Short mmCIF file of C-alpha atoms in Angstrom, two decimals:
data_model
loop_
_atom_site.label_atom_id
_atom_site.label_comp_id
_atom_site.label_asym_id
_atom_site.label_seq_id
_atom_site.Cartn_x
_atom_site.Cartn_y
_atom_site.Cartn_z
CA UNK A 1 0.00 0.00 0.00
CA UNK A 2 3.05 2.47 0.69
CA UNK A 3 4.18 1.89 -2.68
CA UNK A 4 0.68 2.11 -4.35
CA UNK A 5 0.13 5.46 -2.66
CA UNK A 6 4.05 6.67 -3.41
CA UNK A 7 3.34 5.77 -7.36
CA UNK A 8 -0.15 7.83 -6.71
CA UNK A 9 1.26 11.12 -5.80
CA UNK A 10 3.94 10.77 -7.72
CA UNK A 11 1.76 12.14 -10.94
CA UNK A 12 1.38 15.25 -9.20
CA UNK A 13 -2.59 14.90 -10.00
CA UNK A 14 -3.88 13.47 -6.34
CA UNK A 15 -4.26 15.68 -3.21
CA UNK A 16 -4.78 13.60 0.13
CA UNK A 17 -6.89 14.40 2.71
CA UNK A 18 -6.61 12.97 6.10
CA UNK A 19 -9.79 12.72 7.75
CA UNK A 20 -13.43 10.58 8.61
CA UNK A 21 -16.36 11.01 6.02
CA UNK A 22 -19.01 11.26 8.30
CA UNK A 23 -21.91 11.66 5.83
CA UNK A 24 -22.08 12.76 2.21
CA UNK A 25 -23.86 16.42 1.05
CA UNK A 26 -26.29 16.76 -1.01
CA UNK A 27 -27.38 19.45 -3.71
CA UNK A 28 -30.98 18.62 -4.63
CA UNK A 29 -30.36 15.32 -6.03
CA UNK A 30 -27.05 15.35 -6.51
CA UNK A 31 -24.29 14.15 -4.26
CA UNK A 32 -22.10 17.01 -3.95
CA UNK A 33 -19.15 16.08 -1.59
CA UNK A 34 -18.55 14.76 2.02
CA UNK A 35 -18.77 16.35 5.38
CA UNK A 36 -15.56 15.24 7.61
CA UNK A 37 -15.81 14.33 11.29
CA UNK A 38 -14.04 17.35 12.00
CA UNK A 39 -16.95 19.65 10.16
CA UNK A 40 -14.92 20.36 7.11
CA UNK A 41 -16.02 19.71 3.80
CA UNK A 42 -15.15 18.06 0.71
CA UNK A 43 -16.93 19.17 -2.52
CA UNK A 44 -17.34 17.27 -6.01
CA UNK A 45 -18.40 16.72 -9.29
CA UNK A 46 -18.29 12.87 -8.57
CA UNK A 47 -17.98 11.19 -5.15
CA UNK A 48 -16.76 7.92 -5.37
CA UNK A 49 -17.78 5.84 -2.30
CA UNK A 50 -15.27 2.72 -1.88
CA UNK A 51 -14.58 2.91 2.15
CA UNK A 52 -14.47 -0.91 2.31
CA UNK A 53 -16.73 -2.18 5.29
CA UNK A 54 -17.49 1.43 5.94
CA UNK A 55 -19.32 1.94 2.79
CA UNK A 56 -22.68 0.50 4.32
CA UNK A 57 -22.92 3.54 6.74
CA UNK A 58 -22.23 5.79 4.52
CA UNK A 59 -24.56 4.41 1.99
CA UNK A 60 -27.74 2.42 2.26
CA UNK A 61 -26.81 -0.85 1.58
CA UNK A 62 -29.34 -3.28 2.97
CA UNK A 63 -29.83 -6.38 1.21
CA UNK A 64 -26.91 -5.25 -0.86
CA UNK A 65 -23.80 -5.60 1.62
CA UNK A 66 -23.11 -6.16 5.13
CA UNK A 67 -19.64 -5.65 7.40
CA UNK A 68 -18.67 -8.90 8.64
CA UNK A 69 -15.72 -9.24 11.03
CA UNK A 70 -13.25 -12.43 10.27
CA UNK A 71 -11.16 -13.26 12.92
CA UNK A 72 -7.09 -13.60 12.22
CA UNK A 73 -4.38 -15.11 14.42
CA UNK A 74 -0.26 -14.56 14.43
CA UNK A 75 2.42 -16.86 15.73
CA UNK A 76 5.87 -17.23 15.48
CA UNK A 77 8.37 -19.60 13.77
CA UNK A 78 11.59 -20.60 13.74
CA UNK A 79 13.96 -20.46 10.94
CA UNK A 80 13.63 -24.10 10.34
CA UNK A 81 10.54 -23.87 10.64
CA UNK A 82 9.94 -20.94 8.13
CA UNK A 83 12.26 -22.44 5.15
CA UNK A 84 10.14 -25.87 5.55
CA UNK A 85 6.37 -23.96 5.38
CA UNK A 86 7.40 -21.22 3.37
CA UNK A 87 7.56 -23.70 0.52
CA UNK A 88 3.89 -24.76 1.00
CA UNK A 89 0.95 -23.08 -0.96
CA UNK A 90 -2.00 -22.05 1.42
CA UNK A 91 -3.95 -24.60 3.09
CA UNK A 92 -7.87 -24.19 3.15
CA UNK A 93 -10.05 -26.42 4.68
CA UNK A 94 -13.64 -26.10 2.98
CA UNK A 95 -15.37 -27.98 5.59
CA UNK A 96 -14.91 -24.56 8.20
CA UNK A 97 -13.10 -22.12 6.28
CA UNK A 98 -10.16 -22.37 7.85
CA UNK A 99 -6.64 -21.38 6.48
CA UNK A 100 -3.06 -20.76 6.43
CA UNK A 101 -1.08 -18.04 5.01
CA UNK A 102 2.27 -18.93 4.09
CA UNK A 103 4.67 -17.30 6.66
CA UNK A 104 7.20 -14.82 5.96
CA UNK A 105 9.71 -13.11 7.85
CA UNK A 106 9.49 -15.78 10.88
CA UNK A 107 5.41 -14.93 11.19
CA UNK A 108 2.57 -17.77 10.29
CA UNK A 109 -0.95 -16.17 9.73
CA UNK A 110 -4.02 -18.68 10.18
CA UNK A 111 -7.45 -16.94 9.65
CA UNK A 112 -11.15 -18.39 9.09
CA UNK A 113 -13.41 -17.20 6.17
CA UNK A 114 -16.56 -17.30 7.75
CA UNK A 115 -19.87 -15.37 8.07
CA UNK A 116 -18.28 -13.55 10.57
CA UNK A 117 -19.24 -11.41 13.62
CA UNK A 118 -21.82 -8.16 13.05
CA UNK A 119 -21.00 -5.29 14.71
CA UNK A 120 -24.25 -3.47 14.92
CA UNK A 121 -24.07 0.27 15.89
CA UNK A 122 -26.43 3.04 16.15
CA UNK A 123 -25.06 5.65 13.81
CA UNK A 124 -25.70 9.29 14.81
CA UNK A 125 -26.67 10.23 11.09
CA UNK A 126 -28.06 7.41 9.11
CA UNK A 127 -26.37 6.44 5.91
CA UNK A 128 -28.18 8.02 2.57
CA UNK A 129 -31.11 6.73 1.64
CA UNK A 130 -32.04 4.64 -1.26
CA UNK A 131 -35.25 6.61 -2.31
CA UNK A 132 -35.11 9.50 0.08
CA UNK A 133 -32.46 11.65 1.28
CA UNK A 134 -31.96 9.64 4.95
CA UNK A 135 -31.84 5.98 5.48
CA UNK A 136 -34.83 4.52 7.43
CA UNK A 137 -32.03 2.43 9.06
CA UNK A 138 -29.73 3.54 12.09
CA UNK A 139 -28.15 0.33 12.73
CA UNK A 140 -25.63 -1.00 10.81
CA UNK A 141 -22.94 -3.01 11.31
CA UNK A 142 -19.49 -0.79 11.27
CA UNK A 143 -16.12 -2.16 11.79
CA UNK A 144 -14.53 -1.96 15.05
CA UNK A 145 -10.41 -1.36 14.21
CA UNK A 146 -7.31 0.21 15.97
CA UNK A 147 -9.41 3.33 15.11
CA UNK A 148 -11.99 3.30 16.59
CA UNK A 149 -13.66 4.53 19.83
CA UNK A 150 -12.67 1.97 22.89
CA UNK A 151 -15.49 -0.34 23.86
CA UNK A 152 -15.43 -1.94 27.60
CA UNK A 153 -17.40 -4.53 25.08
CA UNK A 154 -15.29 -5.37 22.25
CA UNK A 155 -11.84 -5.32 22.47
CA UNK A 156 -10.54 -3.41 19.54
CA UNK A 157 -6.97 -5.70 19.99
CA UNK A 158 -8.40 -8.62 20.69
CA UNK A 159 -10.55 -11.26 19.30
CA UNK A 160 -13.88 -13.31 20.71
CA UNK A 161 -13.36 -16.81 22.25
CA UNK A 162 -15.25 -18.48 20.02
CA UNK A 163 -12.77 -17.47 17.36
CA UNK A 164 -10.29 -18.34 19.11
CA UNK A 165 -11.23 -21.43 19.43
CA UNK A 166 -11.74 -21.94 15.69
CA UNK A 167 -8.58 -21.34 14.61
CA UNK A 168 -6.65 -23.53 17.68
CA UNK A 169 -8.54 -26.33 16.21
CA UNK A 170 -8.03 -25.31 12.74
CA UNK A 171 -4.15 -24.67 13.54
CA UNK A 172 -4.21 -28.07 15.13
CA UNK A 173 -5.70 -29.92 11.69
CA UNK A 174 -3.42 -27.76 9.20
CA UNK A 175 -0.65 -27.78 10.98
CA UNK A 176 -0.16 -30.30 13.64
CA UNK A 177 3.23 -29.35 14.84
CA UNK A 178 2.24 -25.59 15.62
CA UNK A 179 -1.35 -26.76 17.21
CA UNK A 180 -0.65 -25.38 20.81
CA UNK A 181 1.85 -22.80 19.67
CA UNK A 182 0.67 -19.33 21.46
CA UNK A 183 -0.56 -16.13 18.85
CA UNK A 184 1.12 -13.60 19.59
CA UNK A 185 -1.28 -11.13 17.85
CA UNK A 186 -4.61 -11.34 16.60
CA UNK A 187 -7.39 -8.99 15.28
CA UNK A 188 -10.61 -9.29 13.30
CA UNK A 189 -10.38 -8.44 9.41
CA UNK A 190 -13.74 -6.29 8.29
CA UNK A 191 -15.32 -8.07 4.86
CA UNK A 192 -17.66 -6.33 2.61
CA UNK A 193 -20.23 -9.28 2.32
CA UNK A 194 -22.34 -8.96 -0.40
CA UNK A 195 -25.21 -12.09 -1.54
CA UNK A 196 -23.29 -13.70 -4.55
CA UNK A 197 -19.73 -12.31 -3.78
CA UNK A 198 -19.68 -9.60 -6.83
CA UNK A 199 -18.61 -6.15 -6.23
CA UNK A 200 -21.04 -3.71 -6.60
CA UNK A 201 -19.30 -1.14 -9.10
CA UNK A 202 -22.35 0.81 -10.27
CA UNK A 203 -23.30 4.73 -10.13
CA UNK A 204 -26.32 4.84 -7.35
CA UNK A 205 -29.51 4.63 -9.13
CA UNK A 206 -31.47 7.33 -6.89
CA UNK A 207 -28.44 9.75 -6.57
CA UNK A 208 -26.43 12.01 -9.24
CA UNK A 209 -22.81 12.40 -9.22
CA UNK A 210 -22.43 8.99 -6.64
CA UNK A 211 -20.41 6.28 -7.55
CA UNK A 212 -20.12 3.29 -5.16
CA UNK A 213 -17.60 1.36 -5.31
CA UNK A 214 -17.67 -1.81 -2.72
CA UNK A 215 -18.29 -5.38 -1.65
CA UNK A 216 -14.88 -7.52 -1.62
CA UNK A 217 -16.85 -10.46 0.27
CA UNK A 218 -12.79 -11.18 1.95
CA UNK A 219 -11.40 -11.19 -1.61
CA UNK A 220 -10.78 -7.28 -2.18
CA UNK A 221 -6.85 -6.91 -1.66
CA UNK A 222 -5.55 -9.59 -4.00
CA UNK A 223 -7.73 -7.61 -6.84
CA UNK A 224 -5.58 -4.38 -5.84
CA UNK A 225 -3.99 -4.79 -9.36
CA UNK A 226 -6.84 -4.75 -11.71
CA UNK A 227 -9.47 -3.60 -9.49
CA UNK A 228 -8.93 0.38 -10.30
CA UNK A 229 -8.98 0.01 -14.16
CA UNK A 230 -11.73 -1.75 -14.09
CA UNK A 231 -13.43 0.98 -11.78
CA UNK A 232 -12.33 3.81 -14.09
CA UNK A 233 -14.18 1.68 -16.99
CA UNK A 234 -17.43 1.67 -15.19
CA UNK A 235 -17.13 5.22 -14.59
CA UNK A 236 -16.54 5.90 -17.63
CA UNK A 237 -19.47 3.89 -19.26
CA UNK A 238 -16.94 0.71 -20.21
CA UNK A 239 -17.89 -1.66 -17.87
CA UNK A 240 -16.40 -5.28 -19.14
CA UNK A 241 -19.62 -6.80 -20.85
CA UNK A 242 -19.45 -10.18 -18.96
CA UNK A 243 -19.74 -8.24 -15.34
CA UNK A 244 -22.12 -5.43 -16.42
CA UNK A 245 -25.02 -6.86 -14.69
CA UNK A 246 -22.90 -8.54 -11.49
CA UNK A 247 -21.74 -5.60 -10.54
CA UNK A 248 -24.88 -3.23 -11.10
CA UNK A 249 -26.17 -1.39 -7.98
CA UNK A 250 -29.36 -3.42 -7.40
CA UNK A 251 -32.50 -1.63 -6.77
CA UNK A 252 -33.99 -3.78 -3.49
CA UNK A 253 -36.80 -2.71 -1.25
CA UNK A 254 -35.82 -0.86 2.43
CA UNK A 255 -35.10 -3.34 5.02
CA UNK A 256 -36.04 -2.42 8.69
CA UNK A 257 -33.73 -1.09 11.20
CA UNK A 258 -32.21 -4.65 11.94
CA UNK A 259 -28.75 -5.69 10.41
CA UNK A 260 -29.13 -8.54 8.39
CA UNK A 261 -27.22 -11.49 7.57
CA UNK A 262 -25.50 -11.67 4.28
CA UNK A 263 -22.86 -13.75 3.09
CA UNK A 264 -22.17 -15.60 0.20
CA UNK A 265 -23.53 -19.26 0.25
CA UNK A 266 -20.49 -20.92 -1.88
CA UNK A 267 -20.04 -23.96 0.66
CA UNK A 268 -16.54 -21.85 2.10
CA UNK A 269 -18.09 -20.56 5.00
CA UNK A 270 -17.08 -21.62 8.80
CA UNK A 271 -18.81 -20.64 11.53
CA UNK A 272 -21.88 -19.62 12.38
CA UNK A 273 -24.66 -17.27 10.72
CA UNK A 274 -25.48 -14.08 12.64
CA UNK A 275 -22.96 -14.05 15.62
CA UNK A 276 -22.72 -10.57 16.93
CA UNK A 277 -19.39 -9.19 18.04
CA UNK A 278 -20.39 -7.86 21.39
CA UNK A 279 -22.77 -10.36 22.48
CA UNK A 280 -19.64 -13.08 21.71
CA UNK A 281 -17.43 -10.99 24.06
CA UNK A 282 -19.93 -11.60 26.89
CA UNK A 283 -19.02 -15.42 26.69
CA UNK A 284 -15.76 -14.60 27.89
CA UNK A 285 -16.89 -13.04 30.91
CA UNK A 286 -19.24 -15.81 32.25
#
């Protein structure tokens, strides 16, 4: 990412802004910029929503996308250790999503693609609407990150004990010799779930001058490559004919003001449908 964003302002033709989009502006109905957490604002011709798992509370996604959390786990190796596994390719095991990374630099990464943990919060400003200019939804799941505000909760370091659990076992099947090794980190990795696992690349059909651009369902970074020229083609009325109508916005009606459950049913799922991050926390505590 340090070298993507090096080459980036390196053609003199991108400012950065530091800062939290708190809500987008509107100009009748057009979307004309973003309003930062600190009150300053952004204006445009064309916003371009792609804020990853944040996307959803920014705009009104439901039945479209959901933020899932996927829980990750770190442990060292030795040198021995990393010239023999460094060799392998990574291990998945379909039956609970389970997998290994790898390792490099002396660090093994096992992580579970599963439906994840929601994180349902009640938004201060709800995310733009589909047909009107406010969501009727308050509650959406949001990623909970090194950034965010500290929860007595959720842990923002941290992750459940059922997760855990999932990947000492999974560790333990994978890799037998490193089954009771300690993590020395872990942390929960925020998906974009969306129904079938297809981005949604699409200008909003309700709002002018929005572009969204979202929905990685856990397989966003490895597209880092490609992804942005394909972007720029939608944009720009190209999309790739084969993916015109995956990756349309699709027009479905307002859900209630109750996260649901999304994920893509592809038979790589662990885990369990619906777990939500805070209530899982509580386990550890009884």
């Amino acid at each position: 990412m340090a070298w993507t964003h090096a080459r980036a302002v390196g053609t003199g033709r991108i400012t950065f802004t530091s800062g939290t989009a708190s809500a987008l502006l509107l100009s009748g109905s057009r979307v004309a910029g973003a309003q930062l957490a600190d009150g300053s604002r952004l204006a445009a011709d064309l916003v371009v929503v792609a804020a990853g798992a944040w996307t959803p509370s920014l705009v009104d996604l439901s039945g479209l996308a959901v933020a899932t959390g996927q829980v990750l786990g770190y442990l060292r190796i030795s040198a021995e250790e990393q010239e023999r596994l460094g060799r392998s390719p990574v291990l998945l095991d379909l039956t609970d999503g389970l997998f290994v990374i790898p390792p490099r630099d002396g660090v093994l990464k096992v992580a579970r693609h599963s439906y994840g943990y929601l994180n349902p919060v009640s938004l201060p400003r709800a995310p733009l609407g589909k047909t009107t200019p406010e969501s009727p939804r308050r509650v959406v799941s949001v990623p909970l990150t090194h950034l965010s505000p500290p929860s007595p909760s959720s842990p923002n370091d941290a992750i459940p004990p059922e997760g855990e659990a999932a990947l000492r076992a999974g560790l333990r099947k994978l890799v037998p010799s490193l089954g009771d090794r300690p993590f020395f980190k872990t942390r929960l990795c925020w998906y974009t779930d969306t129904p079938t696992g297809d981005w949604i690349i699409d200008y909003h059909p309700r709002w002018e001058g929005l572009f969204v651009a979202t929905g990685g369902s856990g397989h966003g970074f490895k597209f880092l490559p490609v992804l942005g020229d394909k972007i720029v083609d939608c944009i720009v009325g190209n999309p790739p004919e084969e993916f015109r109508e995956k990756w349309k916005f699709r027009t479905v009606a307002d859900d209630d003001d109750v996260e649901r459950i999304i994920a893509t049913e592809d038979g790589s799922r662990g885990g369990c449908p619906g777990l939500v991050l805070a209530e899982e926390w509580k386990q550890s505590k009884l």
